[in-house]
XYZ file of C-alpha atoms in Angstrom:
600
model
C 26.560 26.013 -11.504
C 28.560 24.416 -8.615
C 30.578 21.702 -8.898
C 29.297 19.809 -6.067
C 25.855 19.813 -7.232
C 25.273 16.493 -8.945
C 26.574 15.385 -5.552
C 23.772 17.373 -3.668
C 21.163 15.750 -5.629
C 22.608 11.979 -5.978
C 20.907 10.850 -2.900
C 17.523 12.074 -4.403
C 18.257 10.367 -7.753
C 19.453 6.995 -6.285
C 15.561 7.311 -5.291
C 14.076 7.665 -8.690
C 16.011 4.994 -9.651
C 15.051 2.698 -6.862
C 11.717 3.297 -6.314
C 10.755 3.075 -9.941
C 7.048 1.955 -9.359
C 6.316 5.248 -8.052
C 7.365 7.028 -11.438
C 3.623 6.945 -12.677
C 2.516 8.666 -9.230
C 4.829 11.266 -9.724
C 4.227 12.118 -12.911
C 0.500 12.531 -12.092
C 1.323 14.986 -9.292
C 3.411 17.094 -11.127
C 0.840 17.307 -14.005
C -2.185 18.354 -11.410
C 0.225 20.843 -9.752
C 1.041 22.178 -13.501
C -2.467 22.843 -13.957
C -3.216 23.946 -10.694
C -0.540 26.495 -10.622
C -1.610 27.683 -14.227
C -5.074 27.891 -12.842
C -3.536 30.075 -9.567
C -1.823 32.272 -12.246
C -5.072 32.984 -14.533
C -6.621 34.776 -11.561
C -3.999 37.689 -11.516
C -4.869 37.634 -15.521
C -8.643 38.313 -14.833
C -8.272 40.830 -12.571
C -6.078 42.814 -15.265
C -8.408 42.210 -17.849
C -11.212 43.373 -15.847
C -9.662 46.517 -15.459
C -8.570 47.142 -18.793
C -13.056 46.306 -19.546
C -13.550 49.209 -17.045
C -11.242 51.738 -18.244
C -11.956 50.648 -22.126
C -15.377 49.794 -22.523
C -16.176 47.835 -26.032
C -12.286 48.074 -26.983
C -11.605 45.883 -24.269
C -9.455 42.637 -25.095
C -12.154 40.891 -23.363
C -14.848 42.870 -25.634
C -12.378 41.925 -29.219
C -11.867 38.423 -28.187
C -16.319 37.317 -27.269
C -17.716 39.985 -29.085
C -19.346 41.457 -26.680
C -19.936 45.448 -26.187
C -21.641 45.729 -22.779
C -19.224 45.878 -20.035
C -21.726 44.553 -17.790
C -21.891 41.314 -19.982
C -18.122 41.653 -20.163
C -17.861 41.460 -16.451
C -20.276 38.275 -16.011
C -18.088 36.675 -18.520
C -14.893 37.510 -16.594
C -17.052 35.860 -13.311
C -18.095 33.041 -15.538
C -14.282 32.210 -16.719
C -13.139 33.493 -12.832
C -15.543 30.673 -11.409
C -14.306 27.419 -13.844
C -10.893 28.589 -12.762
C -10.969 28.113 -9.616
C -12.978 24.925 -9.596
C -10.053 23.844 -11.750
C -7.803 25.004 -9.298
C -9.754 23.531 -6.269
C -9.484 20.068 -8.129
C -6.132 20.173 -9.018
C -4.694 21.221 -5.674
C -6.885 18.132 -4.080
C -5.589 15.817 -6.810
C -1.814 16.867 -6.608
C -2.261 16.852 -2.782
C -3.140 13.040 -2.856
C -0.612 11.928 -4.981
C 2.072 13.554 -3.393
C 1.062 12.660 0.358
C 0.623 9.500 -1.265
C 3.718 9.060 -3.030
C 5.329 10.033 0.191
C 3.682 7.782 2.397
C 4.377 4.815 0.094
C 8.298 5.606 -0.610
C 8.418 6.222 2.980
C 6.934 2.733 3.646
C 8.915 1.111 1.553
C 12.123 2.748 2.572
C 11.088 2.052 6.053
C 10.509 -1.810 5.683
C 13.647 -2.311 2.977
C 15.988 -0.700 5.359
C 14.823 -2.648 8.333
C 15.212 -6.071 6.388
C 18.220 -5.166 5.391
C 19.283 -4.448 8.726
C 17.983 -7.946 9.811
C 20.020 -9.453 7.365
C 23.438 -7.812 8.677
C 25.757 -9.934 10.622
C 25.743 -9.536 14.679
C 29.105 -7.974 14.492
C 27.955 -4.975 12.940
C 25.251 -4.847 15.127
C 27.161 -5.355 18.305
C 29.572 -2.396 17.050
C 27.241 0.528 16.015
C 24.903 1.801 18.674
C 21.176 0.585 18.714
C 19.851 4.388 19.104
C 22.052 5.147 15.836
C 19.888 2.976 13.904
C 17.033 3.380 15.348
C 17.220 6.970 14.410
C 17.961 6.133 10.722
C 15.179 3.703 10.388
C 12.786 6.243 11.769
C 13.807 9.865 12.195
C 15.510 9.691 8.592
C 13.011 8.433 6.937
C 10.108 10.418 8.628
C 12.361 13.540 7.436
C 12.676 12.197 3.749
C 8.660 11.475 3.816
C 8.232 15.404 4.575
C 10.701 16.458 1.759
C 8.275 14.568 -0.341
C 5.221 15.698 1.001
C 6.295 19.402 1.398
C 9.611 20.103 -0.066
C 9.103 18.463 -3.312
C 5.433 20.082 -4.212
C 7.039 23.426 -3.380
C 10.212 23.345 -5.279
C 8.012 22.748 -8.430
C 5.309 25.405 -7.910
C 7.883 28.003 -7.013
C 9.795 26.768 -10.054
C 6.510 26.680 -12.273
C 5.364 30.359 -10.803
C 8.849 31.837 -12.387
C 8.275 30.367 -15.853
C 4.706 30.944 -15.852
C 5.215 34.922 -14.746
C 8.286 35.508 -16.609
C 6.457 33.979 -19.792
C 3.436 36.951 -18.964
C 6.218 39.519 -18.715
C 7.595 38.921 -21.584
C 4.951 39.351 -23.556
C 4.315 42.710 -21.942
C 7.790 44.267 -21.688
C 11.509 42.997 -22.020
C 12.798 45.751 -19.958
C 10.530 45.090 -16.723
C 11.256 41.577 -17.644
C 14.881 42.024 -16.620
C 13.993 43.994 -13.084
C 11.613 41.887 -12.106
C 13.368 39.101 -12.670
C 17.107 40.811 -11.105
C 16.480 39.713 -7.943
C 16.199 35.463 -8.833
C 19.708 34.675 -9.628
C 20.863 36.727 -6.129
C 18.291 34.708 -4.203
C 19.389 31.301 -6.141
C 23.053 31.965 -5.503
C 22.431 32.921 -1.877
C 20.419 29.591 -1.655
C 23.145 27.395 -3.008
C 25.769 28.978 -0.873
C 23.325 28.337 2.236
C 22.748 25.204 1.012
C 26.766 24.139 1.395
C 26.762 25.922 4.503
C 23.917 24.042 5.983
C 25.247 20.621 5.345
C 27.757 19.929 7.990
C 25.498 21.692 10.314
C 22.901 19.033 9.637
C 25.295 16.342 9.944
C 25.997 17.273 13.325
C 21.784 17.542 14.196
C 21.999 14.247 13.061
C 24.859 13.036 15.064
C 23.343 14.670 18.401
C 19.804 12.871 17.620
C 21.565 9.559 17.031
C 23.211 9.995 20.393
C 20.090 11.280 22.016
C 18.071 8.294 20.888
C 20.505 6.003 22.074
C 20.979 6.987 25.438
C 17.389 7.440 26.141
C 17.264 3.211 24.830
C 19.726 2.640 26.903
C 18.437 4.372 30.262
C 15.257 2.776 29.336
C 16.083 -0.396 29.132
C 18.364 0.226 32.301
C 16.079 2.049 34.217
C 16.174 -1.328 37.105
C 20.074 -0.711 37.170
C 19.455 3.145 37.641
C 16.924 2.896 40.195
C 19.000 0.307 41.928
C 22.557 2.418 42.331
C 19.703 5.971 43.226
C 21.528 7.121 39.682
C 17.883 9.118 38.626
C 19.767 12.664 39.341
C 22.895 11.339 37.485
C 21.092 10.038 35.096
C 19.403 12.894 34.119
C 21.715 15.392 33.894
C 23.246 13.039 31.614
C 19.963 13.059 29.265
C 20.065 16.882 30.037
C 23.355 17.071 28.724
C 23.044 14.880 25.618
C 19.737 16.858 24.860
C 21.481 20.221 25.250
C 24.200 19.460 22.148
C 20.691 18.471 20.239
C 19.502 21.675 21.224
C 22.685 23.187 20.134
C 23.416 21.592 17.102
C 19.385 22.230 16.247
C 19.984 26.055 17.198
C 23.202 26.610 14.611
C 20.994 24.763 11.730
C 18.195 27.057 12.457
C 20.101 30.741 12.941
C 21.914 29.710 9.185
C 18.554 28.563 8.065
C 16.711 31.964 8.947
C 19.448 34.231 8.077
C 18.768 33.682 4.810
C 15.143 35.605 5.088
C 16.220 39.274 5.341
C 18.419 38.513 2.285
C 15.316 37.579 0.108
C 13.031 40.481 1.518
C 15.678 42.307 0.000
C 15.517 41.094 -3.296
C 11.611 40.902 -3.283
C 11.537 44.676 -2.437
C 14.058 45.974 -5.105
C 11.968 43.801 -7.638
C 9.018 44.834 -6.715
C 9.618 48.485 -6.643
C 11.316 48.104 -9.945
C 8.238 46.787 -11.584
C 6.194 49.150 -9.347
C 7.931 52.816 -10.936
C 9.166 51.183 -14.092
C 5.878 49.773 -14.778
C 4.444 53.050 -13.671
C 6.102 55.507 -15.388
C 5.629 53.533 -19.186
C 1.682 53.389 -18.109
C 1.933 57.287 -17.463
C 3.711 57.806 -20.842
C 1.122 55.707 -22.735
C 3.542 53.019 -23.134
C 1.977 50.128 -20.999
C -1.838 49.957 -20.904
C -3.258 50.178 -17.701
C -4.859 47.129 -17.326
C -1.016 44.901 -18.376
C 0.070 47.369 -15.831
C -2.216 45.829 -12.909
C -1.621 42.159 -14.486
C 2.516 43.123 -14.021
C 1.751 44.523 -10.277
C 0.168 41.539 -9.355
C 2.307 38.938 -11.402
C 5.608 40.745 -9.469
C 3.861 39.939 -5.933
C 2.933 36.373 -7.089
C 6.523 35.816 -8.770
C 9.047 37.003 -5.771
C 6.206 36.609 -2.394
C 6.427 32.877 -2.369
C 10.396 32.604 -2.651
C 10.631 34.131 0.942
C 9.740 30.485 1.401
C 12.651 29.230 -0.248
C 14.400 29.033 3.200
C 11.921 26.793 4.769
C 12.557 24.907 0.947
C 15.975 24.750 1.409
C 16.037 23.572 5.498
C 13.498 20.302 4.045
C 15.560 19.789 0.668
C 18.818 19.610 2.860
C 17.252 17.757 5.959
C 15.460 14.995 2.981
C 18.928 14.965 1.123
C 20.871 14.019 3.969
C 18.719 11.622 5.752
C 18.064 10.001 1.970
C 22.182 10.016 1.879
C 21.900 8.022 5.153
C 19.333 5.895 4.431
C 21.107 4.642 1.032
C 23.984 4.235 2.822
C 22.482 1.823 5.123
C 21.421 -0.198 2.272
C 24.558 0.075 1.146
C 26.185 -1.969 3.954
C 27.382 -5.478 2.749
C 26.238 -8.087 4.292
C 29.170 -10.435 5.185
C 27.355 -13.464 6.146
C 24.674 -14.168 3.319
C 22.349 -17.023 3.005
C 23.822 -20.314 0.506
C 21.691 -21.584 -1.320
C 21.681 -25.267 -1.339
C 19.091 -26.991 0.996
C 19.979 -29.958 3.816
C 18.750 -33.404 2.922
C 15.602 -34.707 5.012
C 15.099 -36.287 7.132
C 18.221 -33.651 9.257
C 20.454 -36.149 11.031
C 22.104 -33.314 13.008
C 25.950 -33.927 12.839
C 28.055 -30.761 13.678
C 31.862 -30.581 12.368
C 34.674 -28.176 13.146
C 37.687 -28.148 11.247
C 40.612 -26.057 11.950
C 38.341 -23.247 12.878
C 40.040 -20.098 13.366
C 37.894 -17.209 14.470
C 37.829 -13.414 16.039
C 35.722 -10.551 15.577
C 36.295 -7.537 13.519
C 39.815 -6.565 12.915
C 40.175 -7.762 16.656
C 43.177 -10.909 17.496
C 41.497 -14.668 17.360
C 39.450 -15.833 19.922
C 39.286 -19.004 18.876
C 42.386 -21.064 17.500
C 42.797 -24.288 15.288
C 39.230 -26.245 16.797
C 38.489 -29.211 15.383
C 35.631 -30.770 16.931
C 33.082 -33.299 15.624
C 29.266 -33.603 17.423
C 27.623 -37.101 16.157
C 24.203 -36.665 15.527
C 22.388 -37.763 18.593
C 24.762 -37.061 21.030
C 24.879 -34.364 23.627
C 28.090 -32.377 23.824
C 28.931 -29.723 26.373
C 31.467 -27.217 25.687
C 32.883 -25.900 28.845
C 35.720 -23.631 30.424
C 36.973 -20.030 31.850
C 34.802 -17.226 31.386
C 36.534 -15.618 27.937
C 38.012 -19.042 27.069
C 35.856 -18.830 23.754
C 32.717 -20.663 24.238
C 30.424 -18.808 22.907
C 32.366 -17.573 20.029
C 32.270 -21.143 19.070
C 28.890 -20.961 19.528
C 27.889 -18.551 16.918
C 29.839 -20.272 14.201
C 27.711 -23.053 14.885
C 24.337 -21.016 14.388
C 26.088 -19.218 11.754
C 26.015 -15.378 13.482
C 29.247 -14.942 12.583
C 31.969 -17.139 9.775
C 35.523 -18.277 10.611
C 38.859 -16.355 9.549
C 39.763 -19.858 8.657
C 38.585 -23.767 8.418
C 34.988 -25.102 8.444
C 31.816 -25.623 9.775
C 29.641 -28.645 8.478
C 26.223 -29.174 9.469
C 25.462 -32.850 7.787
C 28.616 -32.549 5.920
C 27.629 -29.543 4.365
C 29.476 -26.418 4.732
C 27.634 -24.077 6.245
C 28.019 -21.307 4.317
C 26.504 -23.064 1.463
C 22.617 -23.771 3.488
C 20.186 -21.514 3.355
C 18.351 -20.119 6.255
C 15.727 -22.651 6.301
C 17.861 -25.330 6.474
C 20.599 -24.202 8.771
C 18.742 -21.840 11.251
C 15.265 -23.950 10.575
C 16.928 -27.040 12.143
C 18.638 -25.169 15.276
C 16.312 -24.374 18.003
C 18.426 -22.182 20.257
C 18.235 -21.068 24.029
C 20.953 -17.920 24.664
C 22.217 -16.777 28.485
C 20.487 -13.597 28.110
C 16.889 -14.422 26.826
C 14.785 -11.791 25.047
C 11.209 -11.682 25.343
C 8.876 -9.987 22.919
C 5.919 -8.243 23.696
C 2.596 -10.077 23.845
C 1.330 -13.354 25.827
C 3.212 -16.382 27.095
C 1.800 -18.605 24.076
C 3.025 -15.977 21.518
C 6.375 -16.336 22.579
C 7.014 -19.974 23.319
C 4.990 -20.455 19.357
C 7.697 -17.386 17.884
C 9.496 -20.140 16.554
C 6.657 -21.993 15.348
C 3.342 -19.396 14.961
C 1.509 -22.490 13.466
C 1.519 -24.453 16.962
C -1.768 -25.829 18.405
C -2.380 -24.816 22.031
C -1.708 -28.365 22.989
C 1.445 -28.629 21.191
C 2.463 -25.422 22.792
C 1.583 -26.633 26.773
C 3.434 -30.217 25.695
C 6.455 -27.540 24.936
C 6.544 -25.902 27.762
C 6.143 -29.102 30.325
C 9.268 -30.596 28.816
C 11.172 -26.840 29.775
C 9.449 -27.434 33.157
C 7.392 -24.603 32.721
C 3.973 -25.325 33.149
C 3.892 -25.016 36.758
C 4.239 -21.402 36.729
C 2.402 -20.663 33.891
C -0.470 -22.082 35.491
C -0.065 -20.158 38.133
C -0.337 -16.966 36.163
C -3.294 -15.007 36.216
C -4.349 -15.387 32.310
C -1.977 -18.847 32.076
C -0.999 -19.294 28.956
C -2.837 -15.736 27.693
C -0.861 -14.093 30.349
C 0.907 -11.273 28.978
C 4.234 -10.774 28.584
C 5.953 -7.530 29.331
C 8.567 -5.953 26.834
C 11.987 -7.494 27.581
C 10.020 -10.139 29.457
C 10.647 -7.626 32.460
C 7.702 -9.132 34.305
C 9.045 -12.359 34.606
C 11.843 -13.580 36.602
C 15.216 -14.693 35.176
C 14.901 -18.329 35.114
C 11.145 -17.947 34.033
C 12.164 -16.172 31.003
C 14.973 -18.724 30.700
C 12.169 -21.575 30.460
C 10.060 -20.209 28.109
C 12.999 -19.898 26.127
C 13.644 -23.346 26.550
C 9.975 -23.999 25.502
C 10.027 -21.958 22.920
C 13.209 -24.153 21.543
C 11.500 -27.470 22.003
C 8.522 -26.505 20.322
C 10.474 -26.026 17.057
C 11.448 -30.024 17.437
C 15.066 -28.983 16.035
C 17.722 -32.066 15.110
C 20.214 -29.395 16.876
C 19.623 -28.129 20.313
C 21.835 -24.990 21.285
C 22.020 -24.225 25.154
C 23.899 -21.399 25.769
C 23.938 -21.567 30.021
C 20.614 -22.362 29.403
C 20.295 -23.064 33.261
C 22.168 -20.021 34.710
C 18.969 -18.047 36.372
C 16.855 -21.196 37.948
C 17.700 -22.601 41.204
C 18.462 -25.983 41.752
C 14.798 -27.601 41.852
C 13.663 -26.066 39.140
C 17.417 -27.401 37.345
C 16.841 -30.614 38.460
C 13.226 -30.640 36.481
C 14.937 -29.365 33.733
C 17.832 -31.614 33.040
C 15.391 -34.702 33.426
C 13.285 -32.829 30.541
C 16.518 -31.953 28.480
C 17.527 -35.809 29.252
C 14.074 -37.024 27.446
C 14.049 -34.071 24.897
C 17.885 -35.161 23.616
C 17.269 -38.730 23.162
C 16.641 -38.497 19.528
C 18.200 -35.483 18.811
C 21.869 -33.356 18.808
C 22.498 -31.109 22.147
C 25.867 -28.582 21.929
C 25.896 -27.112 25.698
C 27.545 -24.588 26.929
C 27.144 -24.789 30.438
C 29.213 -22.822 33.941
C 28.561 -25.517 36.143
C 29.239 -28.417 35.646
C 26.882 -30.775 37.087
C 24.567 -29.649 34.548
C 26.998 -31.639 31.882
C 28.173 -34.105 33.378
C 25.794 -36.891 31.648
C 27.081 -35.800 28.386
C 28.297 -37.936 25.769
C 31.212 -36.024 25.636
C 32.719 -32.600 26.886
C 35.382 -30.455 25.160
C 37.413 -28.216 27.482
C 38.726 -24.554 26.318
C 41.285 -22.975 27.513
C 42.084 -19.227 25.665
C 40.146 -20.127 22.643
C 41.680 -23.773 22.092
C 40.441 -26.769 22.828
C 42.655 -28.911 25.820
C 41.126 -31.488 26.814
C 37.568 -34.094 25.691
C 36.356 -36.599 27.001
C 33.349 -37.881 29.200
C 32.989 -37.018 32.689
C 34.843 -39.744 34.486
C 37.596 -40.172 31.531
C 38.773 -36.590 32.268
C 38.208 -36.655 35.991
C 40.516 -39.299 35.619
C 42.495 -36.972 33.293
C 43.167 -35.035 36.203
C 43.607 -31.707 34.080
C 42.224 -28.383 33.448
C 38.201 -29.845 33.802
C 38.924 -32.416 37.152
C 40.235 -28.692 38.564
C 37.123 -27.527 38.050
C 35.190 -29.794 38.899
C 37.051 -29.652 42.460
C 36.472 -26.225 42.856
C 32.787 -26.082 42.241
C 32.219 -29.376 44.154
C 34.430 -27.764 47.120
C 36.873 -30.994 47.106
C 39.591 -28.604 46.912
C 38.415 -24.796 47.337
C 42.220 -24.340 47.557
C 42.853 -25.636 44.092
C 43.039 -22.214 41.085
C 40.362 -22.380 38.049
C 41.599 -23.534 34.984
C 42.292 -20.627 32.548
């Protein structure tokens, strides 16, 4: 036996192990297909026996073993017996057929909706660095390839495994020496499969590989498809699809020629077994050795023992394709998740009171970003964060919400570190707006209530007048049961950017988190929406991160970064005054001084 062979069949085993509460289930399905493939065996058995009642008569086995003398009455008993059988069978095969689609469909759930909470649960960093289509394809074409091992694969390596005990138990009772031909051909066909088997790995690594990359590039173009239309990139576009499809095809193509080589190789083997039991058999039956009827039983047995392992190919391809995409899956379950939930739970009522201390931060094995910031936010006040673009801003904001943990130093939230809240309290008392809102599928009130799915209808228009958004929700067709089109892509920018903004009020948060919050409306529509952020921050913490400044400039106070470190704070007027890095700014967007360079 192979070496690497406990290794082939760990991924399957981590699965028993796992999925433990679908031990019973598969227990039951291999007993029906026992008995069902004993029942499919019993058949060849009759048929022998009713040829050894016509060539016999009374001496019959069938005639010593009832009693019975008439062959006539030996035949209907033969029926009689032929009929239970295959009810038996019919039974069986429907039985072991639901238990193993349903074992399949419920591992495959499970698997399915594990994985993807574990995936939630992973930090953005690991998200950010491993292509969408990548997971997408384990989350789905991995596990729909695991859920046909189980359905298919699984069932048939245990009926072609039964069939050779069951048949090489029946030959040797008849003869030791047919036996040994019949059976010649298994251990080439076994060997041959394990030597396909090791060659068929790395060629279904790369099918793998090419669907990943398939998958994501059709997400991408996709979700692109504005950008393509916009630059007349269709032709380019597809050819690239073409191109990325074609190494699919490819990689598909070597995994299948491998995979159907192996055919010929057992039609080999099948016909030097059968023609072994066929003369052998024969020529003992002709010598008065074998009786004629065994000799039919044999015949058979040899066609039902080697036919169904020209199957063993098609075996082998879902066994390899469920191995690997169980490898996958596992390991995916198997990625750490660096930023885990505390477990200690903010006091109520939340005061809202954000701390930095010497806060050091980067991402991945990447330099800092962000360098010694100490920074306090009292609760109630409104602080804007503000600088070049790459100065570090909203790095600084994901420490805050927690997407990511510093190399070094502190966040508190209420004096509490952080990393010691759970989710609830931490992420349950942040209502947060990003630049680049996402918008789910489904009507205007779903996705202002995501937040909060308990919110009355009034509660939900009361949200979305304080983001200045009832206007044009009004103005939709359906209003607030207007729907909503994947990505938001049938709303404008600074639409989606309000309902965003409604969709954070709603959740009444002690911390508000803008990140350019504003960026996509024009300067009405701002104007609306600062008064509304004005009366919405009265009573509660505001951390803004905001490009122009006029949208900050009311703010309690407003730290400055400059390559991830924090040079100046102050109010508006005391660092106007300051006549540093923010009163440059300020110059430049105001057009004081269009002369004057941007800080950073």
């Amino acid at each position: 036996m192979p070496e690497d062979l406990p290794a082939a069949v760990q991924p399957l085993r981590s699965l028993w192990q796992r999925y433990g509460a679908y031990r019973s289930r598969f227990v039951g399905a291999v007993v029906a297909s026992t008995v069902n493939k004993v029942a499919d065996v019993v058949p060849e058995l009759l048929i022998g026996a009713a040829v050894d009642v016509v060539v016999r008569g009374d001496q019959s086995l069938v005639g010593e073993v009832l009693g019975v003398e008439s062959r006539f009455a030996q035949l209907g008993w033969l029926a009689v017996i032929n009929a239970v059988v295959w009810i038996i069978e019919s039974l069986s095969e429907y039985v072991a057929s639901v238990l193993w689609r349903g074992l399949a469909q419920g591992v495959e759930h499970d698997m399915r909706v594990e994985a993807y909470d574990h995936v939630q649960h992973l930090d953005l960093g690991w998200h950010e660095s491993r292509p969408a289509g990548s997971t997408l394809a384990t989350l789905n074409d991995d596990v729909n390839q695991l859920e046909r091992f189980l359905d298919v694969g699984a069932p048939a390596i245990l009926q072609t495994t039964l069939n050779v005990l069951l048949v090489g138990a029946v030959f040797a009772a008849a003869s030791g020496q047919l036996l040994l031909f019949a059976f010649l051909p298994i251990p080439v066909i076994v060997v041959g499969s394990l030597v396909f088997q090791r060659r068929l790995e790395p060629l279904y690594d790369r099918v793998r590989v090419a669907v990943a990359d398939l998958s994501s590039t059709l997400s991408s173009n996709i979700s692109g498809i504005a950008t393509i239309k916009a630059f007349t990139a269709e032709d380019r576009e597809r050819d690239r699809v073409a191109a990325v499809s074609q190494a699919y095809r490819e990689a598909n193509t070597a995994a299948i020629r491998s995979s159907a080589a192996f055919v010929p190789l057992v039609r080999v083997a099948i016909l030097t077994g059968f023609t072994c039991t066929l003369l052998l058999g024969g020529w003992a039956t002709l010598r008065g050795d074998l009786a004629i009827g065994l000799y039919s039983v044999l015949v058979f047995m040899t066609q039902r023992l080697l036919w169904p392992l020209t199957e063993v190919a098609e075996v082998l391809d879902l066994y390899q394709r469920g191995r690997a995409s169980a490898a996958r899956i596992l390991g995916l379950l198997e990625v750490p998740v660096t930023v885990p939930a505390g477990s200690t739970a903010l006091e109520r009522p939340v005061r809202g009171r954000v701390e930095l201390r010497g806060v050091r931060a980067g991402y991945a094995d990447g330099p800092d970003v962000l360098h010694a910031i100490d920074m306090v936010v009292p609760a109630g006040e409104t602080h804007a964060i503000v600088g070049s673009t790459g100065s570090g801003k909203s790095s600084l904001l994901r420490l805050v919400l927690r997407f990511d943990d510093p190399r070094a130093g502190t966040v508190h939230f209420d004096g509490q570190d952080v990393r010691d809240l759970d989710w609830d309290s931490l992420r349950g008392s942040l209502g947060y707006v990003a630049q680049d809102v996402f918008m789910f599928a489904g009507s205007v009130a779903d996705n202002i209530a995501y937040g909060r799915p308990g919110a009355t209808r009034e509660e939900i228009l009361a949200a979305a007048e304080g983001a200045a958004a009832l206007d044009f929700i009004e103005a939709m067709p359906d209003g607030l049961d207007s729907w909503v089109g994947e990505r938001g892509v049938t709303l404008s920018g600074g639409q989606r950017q309000r309902l965003a903004l409604a969709r954070a009020l709603l959740r009444d948060p002690a911390v508000l988190v803008l990140d350019e919050a504003t960026s996509a409306v024009d300067n009405e529509t701002e104007a609306a929406i600062q008064r509304s952020l004005r009366k919405a921050t009265a009573r509660r913490t505001a951390i803004v991160v905001a490009h122009r400044l006029s949208t900050v400039r009311h703010a309690h106070r407003i730290w400055v970064l400059d390559a991830g470190r924090v040079v100046e704070a102050g109010t508006h007027d005391q660092l106007l005054e300051h006549d540093g890095a923010y009163a440059a700014l300020w110059r430049v967007q105001t057009g004081e001084l269009t002369e004057q360079p941007q800080a950073g």
